[in-house]
Tab-separated table of C-alpha atoms in Angstrom:
chain	number	residue	atom	x	y	z
I	1	MET	CA	0.000	0.000	0.000
I	2	GLY	CA	1.150	3.514	-0.761
I	3	LYS	CA	1.938	6.106	1.862
I	4	VAL	CA	-0.797	8.413	3.036
I	5	LEU	CA	-0.216	11.915	1.721
I	6	SER	CA	0.436	14.666	4.249
I	7	ARG	CA	-1.839	17.713	4.267
I	8	ARG	CA	0.790	19.712	2.372
I	9	ASP	CA	1.326	16.956	-0.191
I	10	LYS	CA	-2.414	16.564	-0.561
I	11	TRP	CA	-2.760	20.283	-1.255
I	12	THR	CA	0.137	20.103	-3.709
I	13	ARG	CA	-1.565	17.212	-5.479
I	14	ASN	CA	-4.861	19.103	-5.621
I	15	PHE	CA	-3.015	22.195	-6.803
I	16	MET	CA	-1.215	20.321	-9.581
I	17	GLN	CA	-4.407	18.584	-10.707
I	18	THR	CA	-6.350	21.819	-10.688
I	19	PHE	CA	-3.491	23.769	-12.242
I	20	SER	CA	-3.276	21.233	-15.052
I	21	SER	CA	-6.974	21.662	-15.743
I	22	GLN	CA	-6.703	25.442	-15.478
I	23	LEU	CA	-3.739	25.357	-17.861
I	24	VAL	CA	-5.854	23.489	-20.386
I	25	ILE	CA	-8.658	26.002	-19.828
I	26	MET	CA	-6.205	28.858	-20.366
I	27	CYS	CA	-5.039	27.382	-23.669
I	28	VAL	CA	-8.621	26.787	-24.745
I	29	ASN	CA	-9.614	30.329	-23.776
I	30	LEU	CA	-6.643	31.775	-25.624
I	31	LEU	CA	-7.608	29.764	-28.691
I	32	SER	CA	-11.197	30.905	-28.260
I	33	GLY	CA	-10.045	34.512	-28.038
I	34	VAL	CA	-8.017	34.169	-31.214
I	35	ILE	CA	-10.955	32.573	-33.030
I	36	LEU	CA	-13.358	35.277	-31.850
I	37	SER	CA	-10.927	38.051	-32.744
I	38	ARG	CA	-10.054	36.782	-36.199
I	39	GLY	CA	-13.542	35.497	-36.988
I	40	MET	CA	-15.575	38.482	-35.764
I	41	GLY	CA	-13.163	41.391	-35.515
I	42	ALA	CA	-13.161	43.845	-32.642
I	43	GLU	CA	-16.814	44.812	-33.187
I	44	GLY	CA	-18.226	41.275	-33.122
I	45	ARG	CA	-16.029	40.199	-30.238
I	46	GLY	CA	-17.134	43.244	-28.289
I	47	GLN	CA	-20.799	42.326	-28.736
I	48	PHE	CA	-20.217	38.727	-27.667
I	49	ILE	CA	-18.105	39.701	-24.641
I	50	SER	CA	-20.656	42.314	-23.578
I	51	ILE	CA	-23.487	39.781	-23.402
I	52	THR	CA	-21.496	36.950	-21.781
I	53	MET	CA	-19.939	39.368	-19.291
I	54	TRP	CA	-23.325	40.649	-18.130
I	55	SER	CA	-24.592	37.082	-17.788
I	56	ASN	CA	-21.715	36.217	-15.457
I	57	LEU	CA	-22.124	39.440	-13.523
I	58	LEU	CA	-25.829	38.916	-12.957
I	59	TYR	CA	-25.370	35.357	-11.776
I	60	TRP	CA	-22.637	36.165	-9.287
I	61	ALA	CA	-24.361	39.340	-8.130
I	62	LEU	CA	-27.682	37.609	-7.412
I	63	SER	CA	-26.440	34.210	-6.225
I	64	PHE	CA	-25.652	35.528	-2.723
I	65	GLY	CA	-22.272	33.805	-2.665
I	66	VAL	CA	-23.798	30.343	-3.018
I	67	TYR	CA	-20.463	28.558	-3.650
I	68	GLN	CA	-18.918	29.822	-0.415
I	69	ALA	CA	-22.175	29.189	1.455
I	70	VAL	CA	-22.365	25.553	0.297
I	71	LEU	CA	-18.712	25.013	1.183
I	72	TYR	CA	-19.206	26.540	4.634
I	73	PHE	CA	-22.385	24.699	5.601
I	74	MET	CA	-21.281	21.353	4.192
I	75	LYS	CA	-18.352	21.502	6.612
I	76	GLN	CA	-20.241	23.051	9.543
I	77	HIS	CA	-23.798	21.718	9.412
I	78	ASN	CA	-24.689	18.451	11.142
I	79	GLY	CA	-27.659	17.651	8.920
I	80	GLN	CA	-27.877	15.044	6.180
I	81	LYS	CA	-25.807	15.942	3.126
I	82	ASN	CA	-28.733	15.197	0.810
I	83	ASP	CA	-30.907	17.655	2.723
I	84	ILE	CA	-28.240	20.336	2.488
I	85	PHE	CA	-27.711	19.657	-1.210
I	86	ARG	CA	-31.396	19.812	-2.084
I	87	THR	CA	-31.855	22.931	0.026
I	88	PHE	CA	-29.183	24.748	-1.951
I	89	LEU	CA	-30.559	23.521	-5.272
I	90	VAL	CA	-33.861	25.205	-4.471
I	91	TYR	CA	-32.008	28.219	-3.124
I	92	THR	CA	-29.995	28.739	-6.301
I	93	LEU	CA	-33.007	28.087	-8.533
I	94	ILE	CA	-34.792	31.031	-6.910
I	95	THR	CA	-31.807	33.379	-7.263
I	96	CYS	CA	-31.151	32.330	-10.870
I	97	ILE	CA	-34.753	33.025	-11.870
I	98	ILE	CA	-34.372	36.526	-10.429
I	99	ALA	CA	-31.151	37.004	-12.423
I	100	ILE	CA	-32.821	35.868	-15.655
I	101	VAL	CA	-35.731	38.276	-15.160
I	102	VAL	CA	-33.321	41.175	-14.597
I	103	ALA	CA	-31.348	40.198	-17.704
I	104	GLU	CA	-34.386	39.995	-19.962
I	105	THR	CA	-36.057	43.193	-18.764
I	106	ILE	CA	-33.118	45.511	-18.058
I	107	ILE	CA	-29.771	44.348	-19.433
I	108	VAL	CA	-30.863	43.333	-22.941
I	109	PRO	CA	-32.533	46.689	-23.751
I	110	LEU	CA	-29.637	48.632	-22.164
I	111	VAL	CA	-26.647	46.840	-23.661
I	112	THR	CA	-27.878	45.548	-27.031
I	113	ASP	CA	-29.231	48.839	-28.318
I	114	GLY	CA	-28.173	49.039	-31.964
I	115	TYR	CA	-27.374	45.305	-32.265
I	116	ASP	CA	-28.938	43.183	-35.005
I	117	THR	CA	-32.265	41.541	-34.164
I	118	GLY	CA	-30.686	38.083	-34.481
I	119	VAL	CA	-28.035	38.935	-31.877
I	120	ILE	CA	-30.663	40.300	-29.486
I	121	ILE	CA	-32.750	37.117	-29.740
I	122	ALA	CA	-29.631	34.992	-29.204
I	123	ALA	CA	-28.781	37.091	-26.139
I	124	ARG	CA	-32.231	36.504	-24.612
I	125	ILE	CA	-31.870	32.748	-25.093
I	126	TYR	CA	-28.304	32.791	-23.772
I	127	PHE	CA	-29.353	34.472	-20.509
I	128	ILE	CA	-31.655	31.534	-19.699
I	129	GLY	CA	-28.507	29.459	-19.247
I	130	ILE	CA	-27.752	31.327	-16.014
I	131	VAL	CA	-29.574	28.557	-14.148
I	132	PHE	CA	-27.100	25.968	-15.493
I	133	ALA	CA	-24.214	27.846	-13.859
I	134	GLY	CA	-26.030	27.843	-10.530
I	135	PHE	CA	-26.551	24.092	-10.477
I	136	ALA	CA	-22.927	23.479	-11.481
I	137	ASP	CA	-21.710	25.648	-8.597
I	138	ILE	CA	-23.736	23.657	-6.064
I	139	LEU	CA	-22.221	20.408	-7.271
I	140	MET	CA	-18.640	21.705	-7.411
I	141	ALA	CA	-18.852	23.357	-3.980
I	142	THR	CA	-20.160	20.122	-2.469
I	143	LEU	CA	-17.240	18.200	-3.944
I	144	ALA	CA	-14.812	20.923	-2.817
I	145	SER	CA	-16.060	20.557	0.766
I	146	GLU	CA	-14.674	17.005	0.597
I	147	GLU	CA	-11.521	18.313	-1.123
I	148	LYS	CA	-12.411	16.378	-4.277
I	149	PHE	CA	-11.519	18.378	-7.378
I	150	GLY	CA	-11.272	15.730	-10.103
I	151	TYR	CA	-14.757	16.019	-11.553
I	152	SER	CA	-14.797	19.793	-11.107
I	153	ASN	CA	-11.547	20.109	-13.039
I	154	ILE	CA	-12.923	17.968	-15.853
I	155	LEU	CA	-16.092	20.037	-15.923
I	156	ARG	CA	-14.161	23.285	-16.081
I	157	MET	CA	-12.309	21.969	-19.104
I	158	LEU	CA	-15.338	20.503	-20.882
I	159	ILE	CA	-17.368	23.706	-20.944
I	160	PRO	CA	-14.853	25.942	-22.784
I	161	GLY	CA	-13.409	22.950	-24.659
I	162	PHE	CA	-16.600	21.902	-26.406
I	163	THR	CA	-17.614	25.500	-26.981
I	164	THR	CA	-14.291	26.387	-28.603
I	165	LEU	CA	-14.329	23.235	-30.733
I	166	ILE	CA	-17.699	24.129	-32.211
I	167	MET	CA	-16.633	27.752	-32.716
I	168	LEU	CA	-13.541	26.526	-34.540
I	169	VAL	CA	-15.771	24.605	-36.951
I	170	LEU	CA	-17.943	27.692	-37.452
I	171	PHE	CA	-14.800	29.742	-38.059
I	172	PHE	CA	-13.617	27.454	-40.848
I	173	LEU	CA	-17.124	27.470	-42.315
I	174	ASP	CA	-16.971	31.280	-42.232
I	175	ILE	CA	-20.242	31.559	-40.278
I	176	LEU	CA	-18.832	32.575	-36.888
I	177	THR	CA	-20.695	35.647	-35.638
I	178	ALA	CA	-21.779	36.969	-32.259
I	179	GLN	CA	-25.154	35.323	-32.863
I	180	THR	CA	-23.829	31.840	-33.684
I	181	ALA	CA	-21.267	32.060	-30.858
I	182	LEU	CA	-24.028	32.773	-28.317
I	183	TYR	CA	-26.099	29.838	-29.549
I	184	THR	CA	-23.027	27.616	-29.378
I	185	SER	CA	-22.333	28.599	-25.772
I	186	PHE	CA	-25.943	28.011	-24.762
I	187	ILE	CA	-26.143	24.576	-26.388
I	188	THR	CA	-22.872	23.482	-24.789
I	189	SER	CA	-23.912	24.601	-21.302
I	190	SER	CA	-27.266	22.825	-21.760
I	191	CYS	CA	-25.559	19.541	-22.612
I	192	LEU	CA	-23.154	19.789	-19.690
I	193	PHE	CA	-26.067	20.558	-17.392
I	194	LEU	CA	-27.429	17.109	-18.245
I	195	VAL	CA	-24.011	15.639	-17.448
I	196	ASN	CA	-24.168	17.313	-14.028
I	197	VAL	CA	-27.619	15.854	-13.375
I	198	PHE	CA	-26.310	12.347	-14.067
I	199	LYS	CA	-23.348	13.030	-11.757
I	200	MET	CA	-25.699	14.136	-8.961
I	201	ILE	CA	-27.695	10.934	-9.360
I	202	ASN	CA	-24.532	8.830	-9.421
I	203	LEU	CA	-23.276	10.422	-6.194
I	204	LYS	CA	-26.732	9.924	-4.660
I	205	TYR	CA	-27.050	13.625	-3.911
I	206	ILE	CA	-30.575	13.668	-5.307
I	207	GLY	CA	-33.178	13.169	-2.609
I	208	GLY	CA	-33.640	14.456	0.863
I	209	LYS	CA	-35.823	17.371	1.840
I	210	VAL	CA	-35.604	21.134	1.789
I	211	ASP	CA	-34.353	22.489	5.115
I	212	TRP	CA	-35.977	25.914	5.208
I	213	PRO	CA	-34.244	27.049	8.443
I	214	LEU	CA	-30.921	26.131	6.820
I	215	MET	CA	-31.883	28.106	3.726
I	216	TRP	CA	-32.540	31.126	5.923
I	217	GLN	CA	-29.171	30.664	7.652
I	218	ALA	CA	-27.503	30.397	4.262
I	219	PHE	CA	-29.262	33.540	3.108
I	220	LYS	CA	-28.051	35.472	6.154
I	221	TYR	CA	-24.527	34.091	5.745
I	222	GLY	CA	-24.471	35.039	2.077
I	223	ALA	CA	-26.252	38.355	2.620
I	224	LYS	CA	-23.472	39.536	4.940
I	225	SER	CA	-21.058	39.392	2.043
I	226	HIS	CA	-23.611	39.937	-0.715
I	227	GLY	CA	-23.062	43.667	-0.876
I	228	GLY	CA	-19.358	42.966	-1.095
I	229	SER	CA	-19.910	40.447	-3.870
I	230	VAL	CA	-21.924	42.947	-5.873
I	231	ALA	CA	-19.468	45.738	-5.177
I	232	GLY	CA	-16.524	43.453	-5.919
I	233	LEU	CA	-18.039	42.364	-9.209
I	234	ALA	CA	-18.773	45.948	-10.099
I	235	SER	CA	-15.251	47.121	-9.268
I	236	ASN	CA	-13.527	44.135	-10.918
I	237	ASN	CA	-15.584	44.514	-14.074
I	238	SER	CA	-16.253	48.228	-13.926
I	239	SER	CA	-13.944	48.974	-16.837
I	240	GLN	CA	-15.678	46.488	-19.137
I	241	MET	CA	-19.109	47.547	-17.870
I	242	THR	CA	-18.341	51.213	-18.519
I	243	ILE	CA	-16.864	50.515	-21.938
I	244	SER	CA	-19.856	48.343	-22.918
I	245	VAL	CA	-22.274	51.178	-22.133
I	246	PHE	CA	-20.352	54.353	-23.065
I	247	LEU	CA	-17.764	53.324	-25.665
I	248	SER	CA	-17.969	51.303	-28.873
I	249	SER	CA	-18.134	47.515	-29.147
I	250	ALA	CA	-14.712	47.680	-30.839
I	251	SER	CA	-13.240	49.330	-27.714
I	252	LEU	CA	-14.667	46.554	-25.551
I	253	GLY	CA	-13.214	43.999	-27.960
I	254	LEU	CA	-9.752	45.555	-27.608
I	255	TYR	CA	-9.946	45.776	-23.827
I	256	SER	CA	-11.175	42.188	-23.468
I	257	THR	CA	-8.213	41.121	-25.614
I	258	ALA	CA	-5.861	42.907	-23.225
I	259	GLN	CA	-7.425	41.021	-20.320
I	260	SER	CA	-7.298	37.718	-22.198
I	261	SER	CA	-3.589	38.168	-22.851
I	262	VAL	CA	-2.817	38.065	-19.105
I	263	SER	CA	-4.906	34.917	-18.617
I	264	PRO	CA	-1.822	32.731	-17.937
I	265	LEU	CA	-1.393	34.593	-14.648
I	266	ASN	CA	-5.084	34.330	-13.840
I	267	THR	CA	-4.743	30.577	-14.314
I	268	ILE	CA	-2.296	30.441	-11.421
I	269	THR	CA	-4.334	32.672	-9.117
I	270	SER	CA	-7.622	30.886	-9.795
I	271	THR	CA	-5.974	27.530	-9.095
I	272	ILE	CA	-4.633	28.789	-5.786
I	273	GLY	CA	-8.043	30.149	-4.829
I	274	ILE	CA	-9.901	26.934	-5.697
I	275	THR	CA	-7.544	24.555	-3.887
I	276	ALA	CA	-6.687	26.733	-0.883
I	277	GLN	CA	-10.195	27.869	0.039
I	278	PRO	CA	-11.200	24.634	1.841
I	279	MET	CA	-7.939	24.774	3.845
I	280	LEU	CA	-8.857	28.245	5.153
I	281	THR	CA	-12.455	27.420	6.074
I	282	ALA	CA	-13.604	26.454	9.597
I	283	GLU	CA	-10.052	26.056	10.966
I	284	GLU	CA	-8.156	27.394	13.988
I	285	LYS	CA	-6.673	30.868	13.539
I	286	ASN	CA	-3.092	29.722	14.075
I	287	LYS	CA	-3.392	27.059	11.392
I	288	VAL	CA	-5.081	29.502	9.035
I	289	HIS	CA	-2.328	32.078	9.520
I	290	LEU	CA	0.473	29.617	8.791
I	291	ARG	CA	-1.282	28.538	5.616
I	292	VAL	CA	-2.001	32.129	4.567
I	293	VAL	CA	1.639	33.151	4.918
I	294	GLU	CA	2.838	30.118	2.971
I	295	ILE	CA	0.282	30.623	0.200
I	296	ILE	CA	1.056	34.331	-0.198
I	297	ARG	CA	4.823	33.895	-0.304
I	298	LYS	CA	4.738	31.072	-2.815
I	299	THR	CA	2.124	32.879	-4.861
I	300	ALA	CA	4.260	36.016	-4.982
I	301	PHE	CA	7.278	33.999	-6.087
I	302	VAL	CA	5.508	32.177	-8.920
I	303	ILE	CA	3.442	35.105	-10.180
I	304	GLY	CA	6.398	37.488	-9.964
I	305	ILE	CA	8.517	35.351	-12.292
I	306	CYS	CA	5.639	34.663	-14.677
I	307	SER	CA	4.689	38.359	-14.822
I	308	PHE	CA	8.213	39.345	-15.838
I	309	VAL	CA	8.297	36.760	-18.630
I	310	LEU	CA	4.816	37.689	-19.851
I	311	ALA	CA	5.679	41.394	-19.930
I	312	LEU	CA	8.510	40.605	-22.353
I	313	LEU	CA	6.289	38.470	-24.586
I	314	LEU	CA	3.104	40.541	-24.834
I	315	PRO	CA	4.323	43.251	-27.275
I	316	LEU	CA	5.283	40.536	-29.756
I	317	ALA	CA	2.532	38.018	-29.027
I	318	ILE	CA	-0.632	40.151	-29.202
I	319	PRO	CA	-0.275	41.304	-32.855
I	320	ILE	CA	0.831	37.839	-33.966
I	321	VAL	CA	-1.825	35.881	-32.092
I	322	TYR	CA	-4.839	38.173	-32.321
I	323	GLY	CA	-3.981	40.184	-35.423
I	324	GLN	CA	-2.619	43.658	-36.167
I	325	GLU	CA	-6.070	45.122	-35.455
I	326	PHE	CA	-5.469	44.410	-31.756
I	327	THR	CA	-2.085	46.141	-31.399
I	328	ALA	CA	-3.807	48.838	-29.358
I	329	ALA	CA	-4.385	46.235	-26.613
I	330	ILE	CA	-0.658	45.937	-25.797
I	331	ILE	CA	-0.306	48.935	-23.469
I	332	PRO	CA	-3.538	48.189	-21.500
I	333	ALA	CA	-2.380	44.579	-21.077
I	334	LEU	CA	0.984	45.667	-19.634
I	335	ILE	CA	-0.752	48.082	-17.265
I	336	ILE	CA	-3.131	45.348	-16.052
I	337	LEU	CA	-0.331	42.857	-15.298
I	338	PRO	CA	0.442	43.985	-11.695
I	339	SER	CA	-3.233	43.764	-10.727
I	340	VAL	CA	-3.079	39.968	-10.901
I	341	MET	CA	-0.557	39.805	-8.067
I	342	PHE	CA	-2.497	42.197	-5.830
I	343	ASN	CA	-5.798	40.423	-6.463
I	344	SER	CA	-4.311	37.023	-5.672
I	345	ILE	CA	-3.017	38.227	-2.312
I	346	SER	CA	-6.338	39.930	-1.581
I	347	ASN	CA	-8.244	36.727	-2.351
I	348	THR	CA	-6.130	34.769	0.115
I	349	TYR	CA	-6.923	37.221	2.911
I	350	ARG	CA	-10.589	37.293	1.927
I	351	ASN	CA	-10.869	33.497	1.883
I	352	ALA	CA	-9.385	33.351	5.369
I	353	LEU	CA	-11.865	35.948	6.649
I	354	ASN	CA	-14.817	34.245	4.934
I	355	GLY	CA	-13.685	30.875	6.260
I	356	ALA	CA	-13.888	32.288	9.777
I	357	GLY	CA	-17.463	33.457	9.155
I	358	MET	CA	-16.504	37.139	8.840
I	359	THR	CA	-18.244	37.631	5.520
I	360	PHE	CA	-19.551	41.118	6.242
I	361	ILE	CA	-15.987	42.427	6.031
I	362	ASN	CA	-16.087	41.501	2.370
I	363	THR	CA	-19.069	43.798	1.908
I	364	LYS	CA	-17.455	46.787	3.588
I	365	ALA	CA	-14.169	46.314	1.770
I	366	GLU	CA	-15.637	45.926	-1.708
I	367	ILE	CA	-17.935	48.916	-1.321
I	368	ILE	CA	-14.912	51.044	-0.470
I	369	VAL	CA	-13.046	49.620	-3.475
I	370	LEU	CA	-16.032	50.335	-5.719
I	371	VAL	CA	-16.010	53.989	-4.676
I	372	PHE	CA	-12.300	54.261	-5.430
I	373	THR	CA	-12.801	52.489	-8.763
I	374	ALA	CA	-15.509	54.933	-9.794
I	375	VAL	CA	-13.198	57.829	-8.940
I	376	PHE	CA	-10.301	56.284	-10.872
I	377	LEU	CA	-12.489	55.718	-13.926
I	378	PHE	CA	-13.791	59.281	-13.765
I	379	VAL	CA	-10.244	60.635	-13.596
I	380	PHE	CA	-8.542	58.412	-16.184
I	381	LEU	CA	-11.117	57.014	-18.629
I	382	SER	CA	-12.234	60.188	-20.402
I	383	SER	CA	-8.669	61.295	-21.145
I	384	TRP	CA	-6.873	58.011	-21.800
I	385	GLN	CA	-9.762	55.627	-22.632
I	386	LEU	CA	-8.400	52.057	-22.809
I	387	GLU	CA	-5.169	52.914	-20.998
I	388	GLY	CA	-7.181	54.858	-18.433
I	389	ALA	CA	-9.458	51.869	-17.834
I	390	ALA	CA	-6.396	49.672	-17.291
I	391	ILE	CA	-4.908	52.170	-14.813
I	392	ALA	CA	-8.204	52.230	-12.889
I	393	THR	CA	-8.205	48.424	-12.755
I	394	THR	CA	-4.680	48.190	-11.350
I	395	LEU	CA	-5.093	50.991	-8.812
I	396	SER	CA	-8.326	49.394	-7.583
I	397	SER	CA	-6.522	46.097	-7.025
I	398	VAL	CA	-3.919	47.905	-4.905
I	399	VAL	CA	-6.640	49.515	-2.775
I	400	ARG	CA	-8.375	46.140	-2.335
I	401	CYS	CA	-5.151	44.472	-1.237
I	402	ILE	CA	-4.448	47.178	1.364
I	403	ILE	CA	-7.962	46.926	2.804
I	404	PHE	CA	-8.010	43.136	3.152
I	405	TYR	CA	-4.474	43.156	4.526
I	406	ASN	CA	-5.506	45.530	7.309
I	407	GLU	CA	-8.707	43.577	8.044
I	408	TYR	CA	-6.774	40.320	8.252
I	409	ARG	CA	-4.290	41.868	10.681
I	410	ARG	CA	-7.102	43.103	12.901
I	411	ARG	CA	-9.376	40.046	12.818
I	412	ILE	CA	-7.226	36.966	12.272
I	413	TYR	CA	-3.537	37.460	12.963
I	414	SER	CA	-0.999	40.261	12.910
I	415	ILE	CA	1.155	39.949	9.808
I	416	SER	CA	3.929	42.202	8.568
I	417	VAL	CA	4.828	43.033	4.994
I	418	ILE	CA	8.211	41.325	5.491
I	419	GLU	CA	6.462	38.016	6.186
I	420	MET	CA	4.874	38.175	2.742
I	421	ILE	CA	8.179	38.543	0.863
I	422	PRO	CA	9.225	35.204	-0.696
I	423	THR	CA	12.648	33.754	0.066
I	424	TRP	CA	14.887	31.145	-1.514
I	425	LYS	CA	13.492	28.694	1.027
I	426	ASP	CA	10.049	29.140	-0.520
I	427	ALA	CA	11.438	28.440	-3.966
I	428	LYS	CA	13.078	25.255	-2.722
I	429	GLY	CA	9.852	24.315	-0.939
I	430	ILE	CA	7.852	24.628	-4.163
I	431	TYR	CA	10.388	22.547	-6.027
I	432	ALA	CA	10.582	19.888	-3.288
I	433	SER	CA	6.795	19.535	-3.054
I	434	TRP	CA	6.417	19.041	-6.786
I	435	VAL	CA	9.319	16.572	-6.967
I	436	ASN	CA	7.981	14.631	-3.979
I	437	LEU	CA	4.529	14.375	-5.517
I	438	TRP	CA	5.966	13.417	-8.903
I	439	ASN	CA	8.106	10.676	-7.360
I	440	LYS	CA	5.102	9.260	-5.521
I	441	ARG	CA	3.169	9.175	-8.769
I	442	LEU	CA	6.050	7.400	-10.526
I	443	ASN	CA	6.303	4.862	-7.695
I	444	LYS	CA	2.577	4.268	-7.838
I	445	ALA	CA	2.677	3.822	-11.610
I	446	THR	CA	5.624	1.416	-11.329
I	447	ALA	CA	3.877	-0.601	-8.618
I	448	SER	CA	0.698	-0.871	-10.678
I	449	LYS	CA	2.666	-2.138	-13.710
I	450	GLY	CA	4.482	-4.650	-11.585
C-alpha cells in the first residue's frame, strides 16, 4: 500500500491537478479569443463579450455567494448531506430566476441597443442558461467541501473545450458571428447541465428534503457578504461595464483582448483560490495564519517570475496571435499585469476571513473599493480611454489588497509586509513539493505495472 499523503502533499496534489486543468482552460480560452478576434473582428467580439460578461455578472451578483455558502455549511452543518444539497438547489433556482428576469427586462434593452435583431434574440436565449451555472456551482462546492476536485476540473475543461471546438468549426465554415457564438455557448452549457444531473444521481445527492431554516441561515450568511460580492463584481468589471455602455463595441473587444492576454497569470491565481479555500475554512486561527503566509509567499514567487516573462512576450505576441487590429491592446495589457498579483493576495486574505465566518468584512471592503474604482475611472477614462481603464483596474486592485491586509491583521492574525516577501526557502519548498509528488506518482505507476 502507498503512503498516506500529508496535508501539504495533498494540497500540492490538488493544486497540480487543478493547475493542469486550469492550464488546459487557459489554452482553450486563448484559442477561443483568437478565433473570436479573427472570426468576428473587434466589433463582433465586443458584442459577444458584452453579453457573456453581463450574464456572469448577474449570476454572481444575485447568487448571494452560493459557492462559499455551500462550502461553509457542508463543513459546519450536522444535517444530512442530501438535505443540504437539495436545500441549496432550491435556493440557487430562486436566485437564478431573479437574475434571468433582470437580464431579460433591463440588461438586454440597455446593452444591445443598436445590435442586429438576431443577436438580441440569441442574447435573450443565452441568458436563460444562467440557471445551469447555478446548479454546477452547487455540485462543485459540495465536492470541494470534501476536497475532491477531479470532476470539477474535468467540468471546467469541458465547458470551454466543447464551446471552442464548435466555434472553430464555425470559423472554418466562415459563419462565426456573435449570434452563432451565443447559440453555441448556450447549447454546450445545456448539454453539460445534463451531465451534471447524471453526476448528482450517481453520487446519490438527489433526494432528501428542503431544510428551510438552513436556507434562511444560508441567506443570512451570504447576505453579509452579498453587498461585497456585488461591489466586488462591479469594481472588478467596472472597466468592461463602462466601456460596454459608453464606448464602442470595438473598444470593448480591444480591452477584453488585453485582459485575455494576461490569462496565464489568472490561471495560477484561480488555481490557488480553488484549492486553498477549503484549507482556510472552519479552521483554527493559528493554522489559518500559517497557511495564509505560505500561500502568499509562494504565490508572490511564482506570479512574480511569470509576470516578468509575460511582460517581455506581450508586445510581440498580441499582434501575432490576435492580429494587427489588436495592437492597441498591448499597453492596457501591460498596465493590467500587476493587478493579478495584488488580487491574488487579496483573495487569500478574503478566503481566510470568509472561512472564519466574517463575511460582512467583504461587503465593507468591496464597497470602499467600488467607490475608489468609480473615482479612478472618472479621472482616467475620459482622457486616456483604454489605458485609463487599465490604470483604474490596477489601482483598484492595490486599494483592495491594502484593505483586506488591514482587516486580516485586525481580525485573524498580525502579519507584517516582510512576512509576505518570498525567500529562496520558498522556492526550494515549491520545487521539493512538486518533486515529492511526482516521485510518488512514478512509484505508484511502477507498482501498478508490476
